mmCIF file of C-alpha atoms in Angstrom:
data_model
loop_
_atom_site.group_PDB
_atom_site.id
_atom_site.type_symbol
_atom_site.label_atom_id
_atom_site.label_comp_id
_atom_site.label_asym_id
_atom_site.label_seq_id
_atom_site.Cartn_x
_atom_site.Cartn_y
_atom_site.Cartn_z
ATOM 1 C CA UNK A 1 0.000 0.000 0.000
ATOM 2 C CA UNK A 2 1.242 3.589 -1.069
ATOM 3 C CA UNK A 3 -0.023 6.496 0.783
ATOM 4 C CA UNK A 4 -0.972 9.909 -1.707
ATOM 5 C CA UNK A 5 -0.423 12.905 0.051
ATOM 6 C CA UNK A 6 -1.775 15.858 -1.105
ATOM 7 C CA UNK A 7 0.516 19.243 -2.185
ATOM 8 C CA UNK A 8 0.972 21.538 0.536
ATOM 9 C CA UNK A 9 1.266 25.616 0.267
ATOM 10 C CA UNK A 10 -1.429 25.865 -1.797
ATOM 11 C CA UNK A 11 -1.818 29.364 -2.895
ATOM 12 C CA UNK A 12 -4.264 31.850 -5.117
ATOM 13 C CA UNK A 13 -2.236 34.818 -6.119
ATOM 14 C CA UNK A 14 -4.341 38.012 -8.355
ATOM 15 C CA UNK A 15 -1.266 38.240 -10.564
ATOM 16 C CA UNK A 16 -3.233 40.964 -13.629
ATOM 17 C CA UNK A 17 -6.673 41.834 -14.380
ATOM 18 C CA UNK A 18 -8.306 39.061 -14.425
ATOM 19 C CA UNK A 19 -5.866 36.348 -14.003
ATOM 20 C CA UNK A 20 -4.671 34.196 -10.726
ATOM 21 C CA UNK A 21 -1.478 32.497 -10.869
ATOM 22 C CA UNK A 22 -1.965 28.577 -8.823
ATOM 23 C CA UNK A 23 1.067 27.452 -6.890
ATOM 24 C CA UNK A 24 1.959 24.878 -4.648
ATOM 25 C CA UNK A 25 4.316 22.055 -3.525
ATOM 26 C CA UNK A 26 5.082 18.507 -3.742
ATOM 27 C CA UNK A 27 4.335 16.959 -0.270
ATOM 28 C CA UNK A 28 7.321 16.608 1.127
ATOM 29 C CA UNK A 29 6.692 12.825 2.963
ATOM 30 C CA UNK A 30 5.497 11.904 -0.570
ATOM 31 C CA UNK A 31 7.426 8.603 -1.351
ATOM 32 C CA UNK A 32 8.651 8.703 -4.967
ATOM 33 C CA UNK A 33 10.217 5.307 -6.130
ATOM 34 C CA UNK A 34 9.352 4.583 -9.577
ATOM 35 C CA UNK A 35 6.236 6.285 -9.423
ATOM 36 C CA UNK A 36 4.832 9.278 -12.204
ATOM 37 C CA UNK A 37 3.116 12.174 -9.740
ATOM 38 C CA UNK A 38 0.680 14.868 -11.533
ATOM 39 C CA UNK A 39 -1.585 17.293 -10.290
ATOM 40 C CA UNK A 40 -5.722 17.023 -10.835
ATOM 41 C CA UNK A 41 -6.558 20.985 -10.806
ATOM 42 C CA UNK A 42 -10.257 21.826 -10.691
ATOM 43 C CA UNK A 43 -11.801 25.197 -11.303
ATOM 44 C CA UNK A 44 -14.586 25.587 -8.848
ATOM 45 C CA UNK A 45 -15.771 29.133 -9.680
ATOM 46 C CA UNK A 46 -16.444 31.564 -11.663
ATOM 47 C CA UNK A 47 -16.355 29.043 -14.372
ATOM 48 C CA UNK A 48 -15.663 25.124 -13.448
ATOM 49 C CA UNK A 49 -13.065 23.335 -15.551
ATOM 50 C CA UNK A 50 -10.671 20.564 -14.608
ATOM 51 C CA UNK A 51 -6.941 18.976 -16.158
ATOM 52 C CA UNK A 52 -4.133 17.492 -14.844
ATOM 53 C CA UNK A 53 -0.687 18.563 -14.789
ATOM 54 C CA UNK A 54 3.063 17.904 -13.450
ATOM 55 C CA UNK A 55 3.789 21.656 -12.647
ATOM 56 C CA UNK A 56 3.502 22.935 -9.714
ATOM 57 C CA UNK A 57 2.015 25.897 -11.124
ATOM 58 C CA UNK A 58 -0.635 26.935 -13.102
ATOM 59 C CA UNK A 59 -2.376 30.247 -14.671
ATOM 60 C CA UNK A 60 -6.015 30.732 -15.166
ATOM 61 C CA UNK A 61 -7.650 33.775 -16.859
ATOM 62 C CA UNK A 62 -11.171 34.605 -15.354
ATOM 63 C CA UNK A 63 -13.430 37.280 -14.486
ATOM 64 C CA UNK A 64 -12.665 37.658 -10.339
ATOM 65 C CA UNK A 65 -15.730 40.016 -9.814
ATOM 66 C CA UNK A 66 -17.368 37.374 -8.004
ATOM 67 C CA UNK A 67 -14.718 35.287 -6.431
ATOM 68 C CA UNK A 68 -12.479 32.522 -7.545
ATOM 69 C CA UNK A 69 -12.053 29.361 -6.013
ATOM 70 C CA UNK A 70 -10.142 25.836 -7.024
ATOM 71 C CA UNK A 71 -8.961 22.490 -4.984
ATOM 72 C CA UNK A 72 -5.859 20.543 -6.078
ATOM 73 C CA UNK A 73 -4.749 17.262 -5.403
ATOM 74 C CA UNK A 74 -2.226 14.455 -5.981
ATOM 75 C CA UNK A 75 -2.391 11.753 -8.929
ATOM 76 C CA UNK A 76 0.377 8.976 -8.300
ATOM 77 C CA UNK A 77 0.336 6.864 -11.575
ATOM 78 C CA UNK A 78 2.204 3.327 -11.559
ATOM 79 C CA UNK A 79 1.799 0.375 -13.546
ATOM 80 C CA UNK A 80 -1.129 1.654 -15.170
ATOM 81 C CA UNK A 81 -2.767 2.504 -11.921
ATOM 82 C CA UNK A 82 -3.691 5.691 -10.550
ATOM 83 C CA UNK A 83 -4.462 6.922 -6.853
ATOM 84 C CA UNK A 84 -5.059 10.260 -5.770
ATOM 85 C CA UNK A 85 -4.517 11.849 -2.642
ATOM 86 C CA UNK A 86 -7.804 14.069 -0.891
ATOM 87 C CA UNK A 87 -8.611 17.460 -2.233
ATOM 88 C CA UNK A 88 -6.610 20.899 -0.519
ATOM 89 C CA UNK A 89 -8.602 23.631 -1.416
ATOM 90 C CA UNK A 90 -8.434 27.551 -1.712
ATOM 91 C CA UNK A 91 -10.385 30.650 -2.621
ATOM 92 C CA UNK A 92 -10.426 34.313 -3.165
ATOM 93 C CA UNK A 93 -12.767 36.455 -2.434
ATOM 94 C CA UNK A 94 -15.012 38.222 -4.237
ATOM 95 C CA UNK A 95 -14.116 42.131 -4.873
ATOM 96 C CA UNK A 96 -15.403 44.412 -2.743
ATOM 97 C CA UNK A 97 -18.345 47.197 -3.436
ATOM 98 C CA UNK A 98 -21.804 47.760 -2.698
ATOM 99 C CA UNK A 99 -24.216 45.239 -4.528
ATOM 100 C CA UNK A 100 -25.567 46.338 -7.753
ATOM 101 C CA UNK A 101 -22.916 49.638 -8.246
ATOM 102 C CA UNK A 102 -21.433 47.779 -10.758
ATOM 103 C CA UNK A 103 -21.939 48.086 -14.583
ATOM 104 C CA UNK A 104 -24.379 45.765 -16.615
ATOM 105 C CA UNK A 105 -24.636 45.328 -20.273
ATOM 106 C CA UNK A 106 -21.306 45.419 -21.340
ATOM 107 C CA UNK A 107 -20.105 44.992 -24.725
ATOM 108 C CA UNK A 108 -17.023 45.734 -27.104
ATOM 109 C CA UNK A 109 -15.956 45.407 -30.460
ATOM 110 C CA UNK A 110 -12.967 45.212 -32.311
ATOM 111 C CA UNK A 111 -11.861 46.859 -35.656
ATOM 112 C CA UNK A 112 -8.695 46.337 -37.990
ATOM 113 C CA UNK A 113 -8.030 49.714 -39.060
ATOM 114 C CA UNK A 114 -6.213 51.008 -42.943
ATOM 115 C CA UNK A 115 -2.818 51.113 -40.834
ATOM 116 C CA UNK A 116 -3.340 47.426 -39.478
ATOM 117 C CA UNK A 117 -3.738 48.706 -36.277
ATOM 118 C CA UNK A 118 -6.943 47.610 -34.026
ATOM 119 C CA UNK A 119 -9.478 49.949 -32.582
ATOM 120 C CA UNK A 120 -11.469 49.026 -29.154
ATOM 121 C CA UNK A 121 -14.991 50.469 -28.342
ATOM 122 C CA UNK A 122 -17.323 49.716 -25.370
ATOM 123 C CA UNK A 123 -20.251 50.522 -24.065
ATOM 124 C CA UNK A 124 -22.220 49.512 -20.708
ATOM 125 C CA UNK A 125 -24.754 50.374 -18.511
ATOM 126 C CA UNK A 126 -24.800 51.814 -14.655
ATOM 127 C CA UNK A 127 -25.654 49.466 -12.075
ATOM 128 C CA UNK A 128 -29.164 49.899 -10.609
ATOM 129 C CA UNK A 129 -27.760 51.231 -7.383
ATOM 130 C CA UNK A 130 -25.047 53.291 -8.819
ATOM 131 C CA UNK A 131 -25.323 56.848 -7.057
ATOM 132 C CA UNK A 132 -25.678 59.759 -9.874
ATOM 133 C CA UNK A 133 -22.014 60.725 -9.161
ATOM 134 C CA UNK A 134 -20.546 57.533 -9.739
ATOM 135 C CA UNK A 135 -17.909 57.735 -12.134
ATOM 136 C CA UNK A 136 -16.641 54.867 -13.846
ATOM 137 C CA UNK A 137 -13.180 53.972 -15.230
ATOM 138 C CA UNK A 138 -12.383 51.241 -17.476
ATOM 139 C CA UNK A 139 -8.415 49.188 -18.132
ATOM 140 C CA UNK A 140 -8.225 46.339 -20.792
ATOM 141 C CA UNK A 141 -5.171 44.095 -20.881
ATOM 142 C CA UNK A 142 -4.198 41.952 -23.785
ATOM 143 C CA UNK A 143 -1.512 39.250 -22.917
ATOM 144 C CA UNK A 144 1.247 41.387 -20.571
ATOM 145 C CA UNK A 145 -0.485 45.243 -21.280
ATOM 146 C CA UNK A 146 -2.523 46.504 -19.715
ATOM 147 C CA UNK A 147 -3.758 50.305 -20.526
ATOM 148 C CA UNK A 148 -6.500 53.229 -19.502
ATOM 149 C CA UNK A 149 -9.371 54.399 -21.220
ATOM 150 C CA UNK A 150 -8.841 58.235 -22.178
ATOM 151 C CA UNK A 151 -11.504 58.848 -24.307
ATOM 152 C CA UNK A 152 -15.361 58.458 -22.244
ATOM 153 C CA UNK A 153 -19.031 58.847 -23.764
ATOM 154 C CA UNK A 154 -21.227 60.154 -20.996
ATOM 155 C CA UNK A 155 -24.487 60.237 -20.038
ATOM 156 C CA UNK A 156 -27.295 63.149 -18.318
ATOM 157 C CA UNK A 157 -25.024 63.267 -15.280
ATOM 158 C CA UNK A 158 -21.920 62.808 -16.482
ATOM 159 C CA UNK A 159 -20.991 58.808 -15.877
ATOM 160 C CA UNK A 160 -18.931 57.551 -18.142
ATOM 161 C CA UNK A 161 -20.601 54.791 -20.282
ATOM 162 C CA UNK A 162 -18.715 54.094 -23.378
ATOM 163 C CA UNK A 163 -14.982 53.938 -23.993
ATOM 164 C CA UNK A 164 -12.798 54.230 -26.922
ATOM 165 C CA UNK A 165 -9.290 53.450 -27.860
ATOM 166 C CA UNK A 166 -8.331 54.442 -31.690
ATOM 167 C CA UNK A 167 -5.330 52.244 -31.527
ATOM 168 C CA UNK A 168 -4.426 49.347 -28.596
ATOM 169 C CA UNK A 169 -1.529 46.783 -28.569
ATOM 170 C CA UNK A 170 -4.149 44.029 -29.436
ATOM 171 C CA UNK A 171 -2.629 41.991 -32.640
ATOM 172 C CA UNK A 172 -4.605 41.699 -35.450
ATOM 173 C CA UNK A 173 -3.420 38.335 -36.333
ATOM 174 C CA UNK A 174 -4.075 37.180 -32.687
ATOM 175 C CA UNK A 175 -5.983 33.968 -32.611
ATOM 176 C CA UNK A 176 -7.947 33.125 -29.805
ATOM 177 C CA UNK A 177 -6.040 35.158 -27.841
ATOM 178 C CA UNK A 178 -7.936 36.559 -24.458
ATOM 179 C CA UNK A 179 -9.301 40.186 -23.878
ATOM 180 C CA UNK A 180 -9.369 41.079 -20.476
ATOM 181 C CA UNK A 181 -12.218 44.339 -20.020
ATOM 182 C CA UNK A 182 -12.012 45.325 -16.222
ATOM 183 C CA UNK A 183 -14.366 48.577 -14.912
ATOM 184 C CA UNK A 184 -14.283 50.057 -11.462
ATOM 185 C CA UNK A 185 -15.751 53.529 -10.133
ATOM 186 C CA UNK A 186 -15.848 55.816 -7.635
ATOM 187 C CA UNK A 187 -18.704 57.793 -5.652
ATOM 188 C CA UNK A 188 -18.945 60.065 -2.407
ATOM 189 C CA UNK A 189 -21.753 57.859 -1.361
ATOM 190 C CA UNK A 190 -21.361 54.015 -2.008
ATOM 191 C CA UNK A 191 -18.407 51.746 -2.596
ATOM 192 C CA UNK A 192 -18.708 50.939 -6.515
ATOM 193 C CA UNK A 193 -17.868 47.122 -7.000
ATOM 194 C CA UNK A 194 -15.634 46.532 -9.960
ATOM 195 C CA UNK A 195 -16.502 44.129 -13.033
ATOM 196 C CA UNK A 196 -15.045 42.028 -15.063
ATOM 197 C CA UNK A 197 -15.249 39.917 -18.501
ATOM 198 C CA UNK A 198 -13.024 38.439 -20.569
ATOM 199 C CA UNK A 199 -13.877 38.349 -24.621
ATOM 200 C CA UNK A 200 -12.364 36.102 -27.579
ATOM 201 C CA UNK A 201 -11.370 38.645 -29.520
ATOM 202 C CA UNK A 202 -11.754 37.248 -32.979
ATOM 203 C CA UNK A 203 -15.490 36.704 -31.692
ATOM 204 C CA UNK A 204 -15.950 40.660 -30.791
ATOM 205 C CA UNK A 205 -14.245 41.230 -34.048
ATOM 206 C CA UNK A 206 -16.336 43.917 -36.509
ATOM 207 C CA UNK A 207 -15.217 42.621 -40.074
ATOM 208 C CA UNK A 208 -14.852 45.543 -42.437
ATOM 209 C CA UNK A 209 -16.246 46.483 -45.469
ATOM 210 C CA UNK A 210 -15.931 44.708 -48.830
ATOM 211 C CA UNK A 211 -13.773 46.651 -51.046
ATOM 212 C CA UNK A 212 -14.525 47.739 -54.522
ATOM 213 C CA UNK A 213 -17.712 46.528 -55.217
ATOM 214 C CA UNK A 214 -18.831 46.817 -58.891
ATOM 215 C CA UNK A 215 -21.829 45.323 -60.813
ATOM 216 C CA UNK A 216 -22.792 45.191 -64.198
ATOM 217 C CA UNK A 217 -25.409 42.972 -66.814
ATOM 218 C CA UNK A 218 -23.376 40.814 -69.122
ATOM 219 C CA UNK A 219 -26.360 39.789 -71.600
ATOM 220 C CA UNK A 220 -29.158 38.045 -69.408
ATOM 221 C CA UNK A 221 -26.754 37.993 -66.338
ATOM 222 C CA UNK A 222 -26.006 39.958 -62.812
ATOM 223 C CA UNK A 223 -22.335 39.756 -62.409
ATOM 224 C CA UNK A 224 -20.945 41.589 -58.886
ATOM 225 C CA UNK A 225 -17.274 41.283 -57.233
ATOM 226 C CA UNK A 226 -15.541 42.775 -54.691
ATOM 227 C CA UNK A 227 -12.283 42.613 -52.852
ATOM 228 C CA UNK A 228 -12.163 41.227 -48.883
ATOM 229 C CA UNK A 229 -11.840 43.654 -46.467
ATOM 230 C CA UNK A 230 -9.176 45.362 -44.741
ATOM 231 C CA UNK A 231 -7.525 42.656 -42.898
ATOM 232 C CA UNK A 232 -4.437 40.130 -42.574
ATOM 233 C CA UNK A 233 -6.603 37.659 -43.197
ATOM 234 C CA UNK A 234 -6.283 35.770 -46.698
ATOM 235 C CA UNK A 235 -8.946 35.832 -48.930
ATOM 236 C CA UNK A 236 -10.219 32.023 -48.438
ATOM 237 C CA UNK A 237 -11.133 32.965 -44.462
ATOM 238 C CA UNK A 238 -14.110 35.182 -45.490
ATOM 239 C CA UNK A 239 -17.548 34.752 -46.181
ATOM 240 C CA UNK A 240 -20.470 37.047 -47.669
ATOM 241 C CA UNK A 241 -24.133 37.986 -47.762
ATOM 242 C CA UNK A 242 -25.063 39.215 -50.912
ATOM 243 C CA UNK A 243 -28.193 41.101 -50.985
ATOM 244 C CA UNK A 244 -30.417 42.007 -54.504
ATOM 245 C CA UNK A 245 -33.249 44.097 -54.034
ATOM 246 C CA UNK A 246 -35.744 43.959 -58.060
ATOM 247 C CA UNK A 247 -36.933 47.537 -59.036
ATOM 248 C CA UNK A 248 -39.384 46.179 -61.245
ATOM 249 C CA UNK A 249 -41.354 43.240 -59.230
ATOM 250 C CA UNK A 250 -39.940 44.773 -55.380
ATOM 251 C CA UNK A 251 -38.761 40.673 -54.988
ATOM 252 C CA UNK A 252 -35.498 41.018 -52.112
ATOM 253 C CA UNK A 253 -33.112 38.159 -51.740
ATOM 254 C CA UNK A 254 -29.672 37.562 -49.410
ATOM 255 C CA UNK A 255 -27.791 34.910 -50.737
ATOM 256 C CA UNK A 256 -24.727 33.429 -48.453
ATOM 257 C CA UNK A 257 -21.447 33.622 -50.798
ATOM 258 C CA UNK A 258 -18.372 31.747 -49.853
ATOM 259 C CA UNK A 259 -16.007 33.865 -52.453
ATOM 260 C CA UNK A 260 -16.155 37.183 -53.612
ATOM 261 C CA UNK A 261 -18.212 37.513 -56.654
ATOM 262 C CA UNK A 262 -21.599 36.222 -57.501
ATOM 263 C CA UNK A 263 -23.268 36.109 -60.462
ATOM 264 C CA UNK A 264 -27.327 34.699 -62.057
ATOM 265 C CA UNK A 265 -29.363 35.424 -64.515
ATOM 266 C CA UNK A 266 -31.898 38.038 -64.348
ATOM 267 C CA UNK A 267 -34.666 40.019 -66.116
ATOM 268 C CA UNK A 268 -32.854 42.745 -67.549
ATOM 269 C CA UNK A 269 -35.330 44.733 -68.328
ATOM 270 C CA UNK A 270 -35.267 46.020 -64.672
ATOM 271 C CA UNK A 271 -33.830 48.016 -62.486
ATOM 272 C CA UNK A 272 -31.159 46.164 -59.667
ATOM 273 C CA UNK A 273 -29.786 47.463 -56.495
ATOM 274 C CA UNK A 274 -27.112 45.129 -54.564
ATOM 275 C CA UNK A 275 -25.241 45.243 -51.560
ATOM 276 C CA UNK A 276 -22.597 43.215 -49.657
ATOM 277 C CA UNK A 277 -21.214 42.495 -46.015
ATOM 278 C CA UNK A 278 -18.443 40.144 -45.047
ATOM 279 C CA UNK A 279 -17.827 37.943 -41.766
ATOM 280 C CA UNK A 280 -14.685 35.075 -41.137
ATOM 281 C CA UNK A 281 -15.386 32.041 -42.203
ATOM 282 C CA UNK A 282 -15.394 29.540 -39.753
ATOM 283 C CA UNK A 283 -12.429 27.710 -41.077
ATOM 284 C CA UNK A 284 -10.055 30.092 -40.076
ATOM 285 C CA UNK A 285 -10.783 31.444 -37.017
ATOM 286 C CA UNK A 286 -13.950 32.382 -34.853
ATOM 287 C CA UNK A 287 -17.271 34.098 -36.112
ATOM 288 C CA UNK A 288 -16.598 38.104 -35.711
ATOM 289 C CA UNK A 289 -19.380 40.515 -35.923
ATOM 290 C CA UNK A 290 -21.024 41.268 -39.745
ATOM 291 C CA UNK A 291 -19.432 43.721 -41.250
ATOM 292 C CA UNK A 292 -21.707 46.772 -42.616
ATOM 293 C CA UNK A 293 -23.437 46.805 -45.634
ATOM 294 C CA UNK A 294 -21.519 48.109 -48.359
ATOM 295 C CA UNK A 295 -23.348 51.256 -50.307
ATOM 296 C CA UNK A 296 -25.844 50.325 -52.556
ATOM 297 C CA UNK A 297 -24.824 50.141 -55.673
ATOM 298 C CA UNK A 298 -27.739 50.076 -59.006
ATOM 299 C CA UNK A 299 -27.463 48.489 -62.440
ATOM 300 C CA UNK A 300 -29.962 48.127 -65.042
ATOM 301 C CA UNK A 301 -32.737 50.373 -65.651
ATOM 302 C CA UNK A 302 -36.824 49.513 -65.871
ATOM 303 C CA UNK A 303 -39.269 50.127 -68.371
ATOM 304 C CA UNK A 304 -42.205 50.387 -65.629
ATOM 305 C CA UNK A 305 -42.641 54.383 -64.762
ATOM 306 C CA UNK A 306 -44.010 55.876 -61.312
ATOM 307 C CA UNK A 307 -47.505 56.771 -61.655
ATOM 308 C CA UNK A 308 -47.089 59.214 -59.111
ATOM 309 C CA UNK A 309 -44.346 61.242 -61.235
ATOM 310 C CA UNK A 310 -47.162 61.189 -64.340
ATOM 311 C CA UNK A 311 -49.802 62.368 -62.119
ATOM 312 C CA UNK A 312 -47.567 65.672 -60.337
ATOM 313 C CA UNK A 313 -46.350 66.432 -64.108
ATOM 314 C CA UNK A 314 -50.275 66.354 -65.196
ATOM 315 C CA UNK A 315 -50.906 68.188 -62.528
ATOM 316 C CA UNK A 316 -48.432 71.195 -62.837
ATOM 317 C CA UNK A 317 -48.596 71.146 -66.933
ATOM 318 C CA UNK A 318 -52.370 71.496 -66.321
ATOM 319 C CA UNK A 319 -52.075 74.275 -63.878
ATOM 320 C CA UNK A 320 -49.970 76.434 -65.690
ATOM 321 C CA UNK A 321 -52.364 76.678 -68.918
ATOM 322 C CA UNK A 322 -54.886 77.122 -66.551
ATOM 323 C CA UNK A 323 -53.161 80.062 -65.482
ATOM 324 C CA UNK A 324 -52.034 80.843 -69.051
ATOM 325 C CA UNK A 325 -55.336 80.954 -70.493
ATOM 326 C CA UNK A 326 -57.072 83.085 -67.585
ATOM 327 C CA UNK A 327 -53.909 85.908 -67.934
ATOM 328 C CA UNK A 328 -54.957 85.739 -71.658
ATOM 329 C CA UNK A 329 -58.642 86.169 -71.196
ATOM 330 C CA UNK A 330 -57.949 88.673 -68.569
ATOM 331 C CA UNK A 331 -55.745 90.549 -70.996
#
């Protein structure tokens, strides 16, 4: 019989926004022989997760608003059997601030400027119990930076609720990389509690623009293309909506376009009006946020006239010989 003893000095440490570093020992009694030790980790709280490992260390990204809290034990693997010592267990606690100060509703977006630089906006909401002086203060930190919103949005009485950054050290090429959004206040009458939430940031990603979209008939057929957007991104990790809007019978259609052209056959004796947005394809990385439509563009013409435009031109050719003929009479 083999006695697993757990890891001793078992420790939580806040070591960035929302991030805790996980450190401990080897028991020190813990017989070794020809045995393989690893560590089960589990994630209690705020979101539960568990793996093994033969550090003695490990580093968890989370939003520590509300706490954080793990156990930790010993695996001792021999012979293709594995025992495990008990469970040691440790927690932080949650951040302090009066309930319901802190901000709700928070969202951000990415954007990959001309310069290949990326842009950060978010907005958010006051808590319910936020006094009318609080004033709130957001930090985001990407891998090892970690930086202060300059530039606020505010409100009626002057709480900041939406935050830009024209240019951050977040890398356009990143790929699943963590953003870390952290917002704490201040007030002369309650103790704001601070927030946190981490975002994927190719899923808060706002896809530009197709470039250079052009249309034109080529005998009975539409044919549109256009150029990906502004990104690093090859042209294979994009996808489209193509929308075609019929003058002549009002029929609309979005059609989902894997490469950047499309092209069917239509009536053309009418008028067409197109447009075109662009997201990442799921092959390459994760789902961003549509892009805009791009301006409409219009090709064709139609033979079908307003009856509205008749009617006003009736109208006013009618009214001015009626006016005509009475300065004759009159005359």
């Amino acid at each position: 019989a083999v006695q697993v003893l757990p890891p001793v000095n078992f420790t939580l440490t806040v070591s960035a926004l929302g991030q805790v570093l996980l450190h401990w020992k080897p028991n020190p009694n813990q017989e070794h022989r020809n045995y393989t030790i690893r560590y089960d980790v589990k994630i209690l709280s705020p979101v539960p997760e568990e793996y093994d490992t033969k550090r003695t260390y490990s580093i968890q990204s989370a939003a520590l608003h509300n706490g954080f809290s793990a156990q930790l034990r010993t695996l001792l693997l021999h012979s293709g059997l594995q025992m495990s010592s008990e469970w040691v267990k440790e927690e932080l606690p949650p951040l302090p601030g009066a309930p319901e100060t802190s901000v709700t509703n928070l969202s951000c977006v990415t954007h990959i400027t001309i310069s290949s630089t990326v842009s950060l906006h978010c907005a958010w909401l006051p808590g319910q119990r936020a006094p009318e002086d609080t004033k709130y203060f957001l930090f985001y930190r990407y891998e090892l930076y970690t930086e202060e919103c300059q530039d606020y949005i505010q409100d009626k009485w002057k709480r900041n609720l939406e935050c830009s950054f024209s240019v951050t050290h977040i890398d356009p090429e990143g790929l699943g990389k963590l953003l870390v959004i952290h917002i704490n206040g201040s007030s002369k009458h309650a103790a704001i509690k601070p927030f946190q939430q981490l975002f994927d940031q190719n899923a808060i990603e706002k896809v530009n623009v197709p470039r250079n979209v052009t249309a034109a008939l080529e005998q009975s057929d539409l044919l549109a293309t256009w150029e990906k957007p502004i990104s690093p991104l090859p042209k294979e990790c994009f996808e489209y909506e193509f929308h075609l809007f019929n003058w002549k019978s009002g029929n609309k259609q979005t059609f989902k376009i894997p490469s950047n052209n499309f092209r069917s056959p239509v009536d053309v004796t009418s008028k067409y009006s197109i447009q075109v947005r662009a997201n990442h394809h799921h092959s390459c990385r994760a789902r961003g946020v549509w892009s805009d439509w791009s301006e409409i563009l219009s090709v064709g013409q139609t033979n079908l006239e307003d009856p509205t435009v008749w009617i006003v031109t009736v109208l006013c050719v009618s009214t001015c010989c009626a006016f005509l003929l009475v300065a004759i009479i009159c005359k």
